[in-house]
Amino acid sequence: MCIRDRHPDDFAAVAWLRANVAGQPVILEATGNPYSYFGRFSANTGLPTVLGWANHEGLWRGHDRAVLARRDDVFRMYNATTLAEIAPLLDRYAVRYILVGDLERQEHPAGLEKFAELPVAFTSGGTVVYRR
C-alpha cells in the first residue's frame, strides 16, 4: 500500500507541498529508524529536511557526530515547550515548514502545542503544515 491509501492526510500534505512550495525550503519532520515511515514528507516531495533516517546516514557517514547532533536537534525542536526555546535551531537549519502528523504526535506528544502559534499553511485531518 502507498501513502495515499494508508495515510491520506499525509498524502494530502505531500500533494500540497508539491503544488505550492517553490524552491528548496527546509522542512522539519520527525526522524527515526531507516526503512520506516520516518522521512515521508522529504522522500515524497524532494524537499530537504533537517534529518531523515539518522541510522541510515550513520551507515554512509561513519556515525558522524553531526548526524547525531541533528537527530538530537530534531527531538529538541519537537519536544521543547516554547517556540522561543527552539528559534535558534530553526534559524540554524533554515526551517521554513514544520510538519505535524500522526507520526509526530506519536513520537513527540509533549511539545507540539507550541506550533499553534505559527500560521497554518495547510491542514488535512490530523496532518498540519505550519509556515515559519
Short mmCIF file of N, CA and C in Angstrom, two decimals, residues 8-132:
data_model
loop_
_atom_site.label_atom_id
_atom_site.label_comp_id
_atom_site.label_asym_id
_atom_site.label_seq_id
_atom_site.Cartn_x
_atom_site.Cartn_y
_atom_site.Cartn_z
N PRO A 8 -3.90 9.06 4.20
CA PRO A 8 -4.43 10.06 3.27
C PRO A 8 -4.18 11.50 3.69
N ASP A 9 -4.14 11.79 4.98
CA ASP A 9 -3.87 13.17 5.42
C ASP A 9 -2.43 13.57 5.10
N ASP A 10 -1.49 12.66 5.32
CA ASP A 10 -0.10 12.93 4.96
C ASP A 10 0.03 13.07 3.44
N PHE A 11 -0.69 12.23 2.71
CA PHE A 11 -0.65 12.31 1.26
C PHE A 11 -1.16 13.66 0.78
N ALA A 12 -2.22 14.16 1.41
CA ALA A 12 -2.75 15.48 1.05
C ALA A 12 -1.72 16.57 1.30
N ALA A 13 -0.98 16.45 2.41
CA ALA A 13 0.08 17.43 2.72
C ALA A 13 1.20 17.34 1.70
N VAL A 14 1.57 16.15 1.30
CA VAL A 14 2.60 15.96 0.28
C VAL A 14 2.14 16.63 -1.02
N ALA A 15 0.90 16.39 -1.40
CA ALA A 15 0.37 16.99 -2.64
C ALA A 15 0.38 18.51 -2.54
N TRP A 16 0.01 19.04 -1.37
CA TRP A 16 0.02 20.49 -1.19
C TRP A 16 1.44 21.04 -1.30
N LEU A 17 2.39 20.39 -0.64
CA LEU A 17 3.78 20.84 -0.70
C LEU A 17 4.28 20.83 -2.14
N ARG A 18 3.99 19.76 -2.87
CA ARG A 18 4.43 19.67 -4.27
C ARG A 18 3.86 20.79 -5.12
N ALA A 19 2.60 21.14 -4.88
CA ALA A 19 1.90 22.12 -5.71
C ALA A 19 2.16 23.56 -5.31
N ASN A 20 2.52 23.80 -4.04
CA ASN A 20 2.53 25.17 -3.54
C ASN A 20 3.85 25.70 -3.02
N VAL A 21 4.84 24.85 -2.91
CA VAL A 21 6.11 25.28 -2.35
C VAL A 21 7.14 25.38 -3.47
N ALA A 22 7.69 26.58 -3.61
CA ALA A 22 8.70 26.82 -4.64
C ALA A 22 10.10 26.71 -4.05
N GLY A 23 11.04 26.34 -4.87
CA GLY A 23 12.42 26.25 -4.42
C GLY A 23 12.66 25.03 -3.56
N GLN A 24 13.62 25.14 -2.66
CA GLN A 24 14.03 24.03 -1.81
C GLN A 24 14.06 24.44 -0.34
N PRO A 25 12.95 24.95 0.21
CA PRO A 25 12.96 25.31 1.63
C PRO A 25 13.08 24.06 2.50
N VAL A 26 13.70 24.21 3.63
CA VAL A 26 13.90 23.09 4.55
C VAL A 26 12.61 22.84 5.33
N ILE A 27 12.27 21.56 5.47
CA ILE A 27 11.11 21.18 6.28
C ILE A 27 11.61 20.44 7.53
N LEU A 28 10.79 20.50 8.55
CA LEU A 28 11.06 19.75 9.78
C LEU A 28 10.01 18.66 9.89
N GLU A 29 10.48 17.43 10.02
CA GLU A 29 9.61 16.28 10.24
C GLU A 29 10.33 15.35 11.21
N ALA A 30 9.58 14.46 11.84
CA ALA A 30 10.17 13.53 12.80
C ALA A 30 11.22 12.65 12.11
N THR A 31 12.27 12.34 12.85
CA THR A 31 13.32 11.45 12.36
C THR A 31 13.26 10.14 13.12
N GLY A 32 13.69 9.08 12.47
CA GLY A 32 13.66 7.78 13.14
C GLY A 32 14.41 6.72 12.35
N ASN A 33 14.05 5.50 12.58
CA ASN A 33 14.76 4.36 12.02
C ASN A 33 14.67 4.30 10.50
N PRO A 34 15.71 3.73 9.88
CA PRO A 34 15.68 3.59 8.42
C PRO A 34 14.64 2.57 7.99
N TYR A 35 14.24 2.70 6.74
CA TYR A 35 13.28 1.80 6.12
C TYR A 35 11.97 1.77 6.90
N SER A 36 11.60 2.94 7.43
CA SER A 36 10.36 3.09 8.17
C SER A 36 9.58 4.24 7.56
N TYR A 37 8.52 4.66 8.21
CA TYR A 37 7.68 5.74 7.71
C TYR A 37 8.29 7.12 7.98
N PHE A 38 9.36 7.17 8.76
CA PHE A 38 10.03 8.44 9.02
C PHE A 38 10.60 9.00 7.71
N GLY A 39 10.68 10.31 7.63
CA GLY A 39 11.21 10.96 6.44
C GLY A 39 10.25 10.97 5.27
N ARG A 40 8.98 10.73 5.55
CA ARG A 40 8.00 10.56 4.48
C ARG A 40 7.75 11.81 3.67
N PHE A 41 7.79 12.98 4.30
CA PHE A 41 7.50 14.21 3.54
C PHE A 41 8.66 14.58 2.62
N SER A 42 9.87 14.51 3.14
CA SER A 42 11.02 14.83 2.29
C SER A 42 11.17 13.79 1.18
N ALA A 43 10.95 12.53 1.49
CA ALA A 43 11.09 11.47 0.50
C ALA A 43 10.06 11.59 -0.62
N ASN A 44 8.89 12.10 -0.30
CA ASN A 44 7.82 12.18 -1.30
C ASN A 44 7.70 13.53 -1.98
N THR A 45 8.50 14.51 -1.54
CA THR A 45 8.46 15.82 -2.18
C THR A 45 9.81 16.23 -2.76
N GLY A 46 10.89 15.65 -2.27
CA GLY A 46 12.22 16.07 -2.68
C GLY A 46 12.72 17.26 -1.90
N LEU A 47 11.93 17.77 -0.96
CA LEU A 47 12.36 18.91 -0.15
C LEU A 47 13.37 18.46 0.89
N PRO A 48 14.36 19.28 1.17
CA PRO A 48 15.34 18.92 2.20
C PRO A 48 14.70 18.97 3.59
N THR A 49 15.15 18.08 4.44
CA THR A 49 14.69 18.05 5.83
C THR A 49 15.93 18.12 6.72
N VAL A 50 15.72 18.44 7.98
CA VAL A 50 16.84 18.54 8.92
C VAL A 50 17.55 17.19 9.00
N LEU A 51 16.78 16.12 9.12
CA LEU A 51 17.35 14.77 9.14
C LEU A 51 16.26 13.76 8.85
N GLY A 52 16.51 12.89 7.91
CA GLY A 52 15.56 11.82 7.60
C GLY A 52 15.80 10.62 8.49
N TRP A 53 16.55 9.64 8.00
CA TRP A 53 16.83 8.42 8.75
C TRP A 53 18.23 8.53 9.35
N ALA A 54 18.32 8.80 10.64
CA ALA A 54 19.62 9.02 11.28
C ALA A 54 20.53 7.80 11.15
N ASN A 55 20.02 6.63 11.41
CA ASN A 55 20.82 5.42 11.35
C ASN A 55 21.33 5.20 9.93
N HIS A 56 20.48 5.44 8.95
CA HIS A 56 20.86 5.28 7.56
C HIS A 56 22.02 6.22 7.21
N GLU A 57 21.92 7.47 7.68
CA GLU A 57 23.00 8.42 7.46
C GLU A 57 24.28 7.94 8.15
N GLY A 58 24.12 7.36 9.34
CA GLY A 58 25.28 6.86 10.07
C GLY A 58 26.02 5.77 9.31
N LEU A 59 25.28 4.93 8.62
CA LEU A 59 25.90 3.87 7.83
C LEU A 59 26.75 4.44 6.71
N TRP A 60 26.30 5.52 6.11
CA TRP A 60 27.02 6.12 5.00
C TRP A 60 28.12 7.05 5.46
N ARG A 61 27.95 7.66 6.61
CA ARG A 61 28.87 8.70 7.05
C ARG A 61 29.72 8.27 8.25
N GLY A 62 29.71 7.00 8.59
CA GLY A 62 30.56 6.50 9.66
C GLY A 62 30.19 7.03 11.03
N HIS A 63 28.92 7.18 11.29
CA HIS A 63 28.42 7.64 12.60
C HIS A 63 29.00 9.00 12.97
N ASP A 64 29.00 9.87 12.03
CA ASP A 64 29.46 11.25 12.21
C ASP A 64 28.67 11.91 13.34
N ARG A 65 29.37 12.62 14.20
CA ARG A 65 28.71 13.30 15.33
C ARG A 65 27.68 14.32 14.85
N ALA A 66 27.90 14.90 13.67
CA ALA A 66 26.96 15.88 13.15
C ALA A 66 25.58 15.26 12.91
N VAL A 67 25.56 14.00 12.49
CA VAL A 67 24.28 13.31 12.28
C VAL A 67 23.57 13.14 13.62
N LEU A 68 24.30 12.71 14.63
CA LEU A 68 23.69 12.55 15.96
C LEU A 68 23.23 13.89 16.52
N ALA A 69 23.99 14.95 16.25
CA ALA A 69 23.60 16.29 16.71
C ALA A 69 22.30 16.72 16.03
N ARG A 70 22.17 16.45 14.75
CA ARG A 70 20.94 16.79 14.04
C ARG A 70 19.76 16.00 14.61
N ARG A 71 19.97 14.72 14.88
CA ARG A 71 18.90 13.91 15.47
C ARG A 71 18.45 14.52 16.78
N ASP A 72 19.40 14.85 17.63
CA ASP A 72 19.07 15.46 18.92
C ASP A 72 18.38 16.80 18.75
N ASP A 73 18.80 17.57 17.74
CA ASP A 73 18.15 18.86 17.49
C ASP A 73 16.71 18.69 17.02
N VAL A 74 16.46 17.70 16.18
CA VAL A 74 15.08 17.44 15.75
C VAL A 74 14.23 17.08 16.96
N PHE A 75 14.73 16.22 17.83
CA PHE A 75 13.99 15.87 19.04
C PHE A 75 13.72 17.11 19.88
N ARG A 76 14.74 17.97 20.03
CA ARG A 76 14.58 19.20 20.81
C ARG A 76 13.52 20.11 20.20
N MET A 77 13.55 20.24 18.88
CA MET A 77 12.59 21.13 18.22
C MET A 77 11.16 20.65 18.40
N TYR A 78 10.94 19.37 18.39
CA TYR A 78 9.59 18.86 18.60
C TYR A 78 9.21 18.81 20.08
N ASN A 79 10.13 18.53 20.97
CA ASN A 79 9.80 18.32 22.38
C ASN A 79 9.81 19.57 23.24
N ALA A 80 10.47 20.63 22.80
CA ALA A 80 10.51 21.86 23.60
C ALA A 80 9.08 22.40 23.78
N THR A 81 8.90 23.17 24.83
CA THR A 81 7.55 23.65 25.12
C THR A 81 7.24 25.03 24.53
N THR A 82 8.27 25.78 24.11
CA THR A 82 8.02 27.11 23.53
C THR A 82 8.81 27.29 22.23
N LEU A 83 8.28 28.15 21.37
CA LEU A 83 8.99 28.47 20.13
C LEU A 83 10.27 29.22 20.42
N ALA A 84 10.28 30.03 21.47
CA ALA A 84 11.48 30.80 21.82
C ALA A 84 12.66 29.87 22.11
N GLU A 85 12.39 28.72 22.71
CA GLU A 85 13.46 27.75 23.02
C GLU A 85 14.13 27.21 21.77
N ILE A 86 13.36 27.08 20.72
CA ILE A 86 13.88 26.41 19.53
C ILE A 86 14.17 27.37 18.38
N ALA A 87 13.89 28.66 18.55
CA ALA A 87 14.13 29.63 17.48
C ALA A 87 15.56 29.56 16.94
N PRO A 88 16.58 29.47 17.82
CA PRO A 88 17.95 29.36 17.27
C PRO A 88 18.17 28.12 16.41
N LEU A 89 17.56 27.01 16.78
CA LEU A 89 17.69 25.79 15.98
C LEU A 89 16.95 25.92 14.65
N LEU A 90 15.75 26.47 14.70
CA LEU A 90 15.00 26.67 13.46
C LEU A 90 15.77 27.58 12.52
N ASP A 91 16.41 28.60 13.08
CA ASP A 91 17.24 29.50 12.26
C ASP A 91 18.47 28.78 11.73
N ARG A 92 19.14 28.01 12.59
CA ARG A 92 20.37 27.32 12.18
C ARG A 92 20.12 26.43 10.96
N TYR A 93 19.00 25.74 10.97
CA TYR A 93 18.70 24.83 9.88
C TYR A 93 17.82 25.47 8.80
N ALA A 94 17.50 26.74 8.96
CA ALA A 94 16.68 27.48 7.98
C ALA A 94 15.34 26.79 7.72
N VAL A 95 14.71 26.30 8.78
CA VAL A 95 13.44 25.60 8.66
C VAL A 95 12.35 26.59 8.25
N ARG A 96 11.65 26.25 7.19
CA ARG A 96 10.57 27.10 6.69
C ARG A 96 9.20 26.50 6.97
N TYR A 97 9.09 25.16 6.92
CA TYR A 97 7.82 24.49 7.15
C TYR A 97 8.02 23.41 8.21
N ILE A 98 7.04 23.30 9.09
CA ILE A 98 7.07 22.29 10.16
C ILE A 98 5.87 21.38 9.96
N LEU A 99 6.15 20.08 9.90
CA LEU A 99 5.11 19.10 9.67
C LEU A 99 4.72 18.43 10.98
N VAL A 100 3.42 18.32 11.20
CA VAL A 100 2.91 17.59 12.36
C VAL A 100 1.80 16.68 11.87
N GLY A 101 2.07 15.39 11.92
CA GLY A 101 1.09 14.38 11.56
C GLY A 101 1.01 13.35 12.67
N ASP A 102 0.38 12.24 12.37
CA ASP A 102 0.22 11.19 13.39
C ASP A 102 1.56 10.71 13.93
N LEU A 103 2.55 10.58 13.07
CA LEU A 103 3.86 10.09 13.50
C LEU A 103 4.51 11.06 14.48
N GLU A 104 4.43 12.36 14.20
CA GLU A 104 4.99 13.35 15.12
C GLU A 104 4.23 13.35 16.44
N ARG A 105 2.92 13.19 16.39
CA ARG A 105 2.13 13.13 17.63
C ARG A 105 2.49 11.90 18.46
N GLN A 106 2.76 10.81 17.78
CA GLN A 106 3.14 9.57 18.46
C GLN A 106 4.52 9.69 19.09
N GLU A 107 5.47 10.25 18.36
CA GLU A 107 6.85 10.31 18.82
C GLU A 107 7.14 11.48 19.77
N HIS A 108 6.40 12.58 19.62
CA HIS A 108 6.69 13.80 20.38
C HIS A 108 5.42 14.43 20.92
N PRO A 109 4.67 13.73 21.75
CA PRO A 109 3.36 14.24 22.18
C PRO A 109 3.41 15.48 23.08
N ALA A 110 4.52 15.71 23.75
CA ALA A 110 4.54 16.76 24.76
C ALA A 110 4.72 18.17 24.23
N GLY A 111 5.40 18.37 23.12
CA GLY A 111 5.79 19.72 22.74
C GLY A 111 5.11 20.31 21.53
N LEU A 112 4.11 19.66 20.99
CA LEU A 112 3.55 20.11 19.72
C LEU A 112 2.66 21.34 19.81
N GLU A 113 2.13 21.63 20.99
CA GLU A 113 1.20 22.75 21.15
C GLU A 113 1.81 24.08 20.74
N LYS A 114 3.12 24.21 20.92
CA LYS A 114 3.78 25.48 20.62
C LYS A 114 3.65 25.87 19.16
N PHE A 115 3.54 24.90 18.27
CA PHE A 115 3.46 25.21 16.85
C PHE A 115 2.16 25.91 16.48
N ALA A 116 1.15 25.82 17.32
CA ALA A 116 -0.12 26.51 17.06
C ALA A 116 0.05 28.03 17.00
N GLU A 117 1.17 28.54 17.50
CA GLU A 117 1.46 29.97 17.41
C GLU A 117 1.86 30.39 16.00
N LEU A 118 2.21 29.43 15.17
CA LEU A 118 2.63 29.71 13.80
C LEU A 118 1.43 29.68 12.85
N PRO A 119 1.54 30.36 11.72
CA PRO A 119 0.46 30.27 10.73
C PRO A 119 0.36 28.86 10.16
N VAL A 120 -0.86 28.44 9.94
CA VAL A 120 -1.10 27.15 9.31
C VAL A 120 -1.11 27.36 7.80
N ALA A 121 -0.23 26.67 7.13
CA ALA A 121 -0.15 26.75 5.67
C ALA A 121 -1.14 25.78 5.03
N PHE A 122 -1.32 24.62 5.68
CA PHE A 122 -2.19 23.58 5.12
C PHE A 122 -2.58 22.63 6.25
N THR A 123 -3.79 22.12 6.16
CA THR A 123 -4.22 21.08 7.10
C THR A 123 -5.14 20.11 6.39
N SER A 124 -5.01 18.86 6.77
CA SER A 124 -5.90 17.81 6.29
C SER A 124 -6.04 16.80 7.41
N GLY A 125 -7.22 16.73 7.99
CA GLY A 125 -7.42 15.81 9.11
C GLY A 125 -6.44 16.09 10.22
N GLY A 126 -5.61 15.09 10.56
CA GLY A 126 -4.65 15.23 11.64
C GLY A 126 -3.28 15.71 11.21
N THR A 127 -3.10 16.04 9.94
CA THR A 127 -1.80 16.50 9.45
C THR A 127 -1.85 18.00 9.22
N VAL A 128 -0.86 18.70 9.81
CA VAL A 128 -0.79 20.15 9.69
C VAL A 128 0.60 20.54 9.18
N VAL A 129 0.60 21.50 8.27
CA VAL A 129 1.84 22.10 7.79
C VAL A 129 1.84 23.53 8.31
N TYR A 130 2.82 23.82 9.18
CA TYR A 130 2.97 25.17 9.71
C TYR A 130 4.03 25.90 8.90
N ARG A 131 3.79 27.20 8.70
CA ARG A 131 4.75 28.03 7.95
C ARG A 131 5.49 28.91 8.92
N ARG A 132 6.75 29.03 8.70
CA ARG A 132 7.59 29.89 9.54
C ARG A 132 8.18 31.01 8.70
#
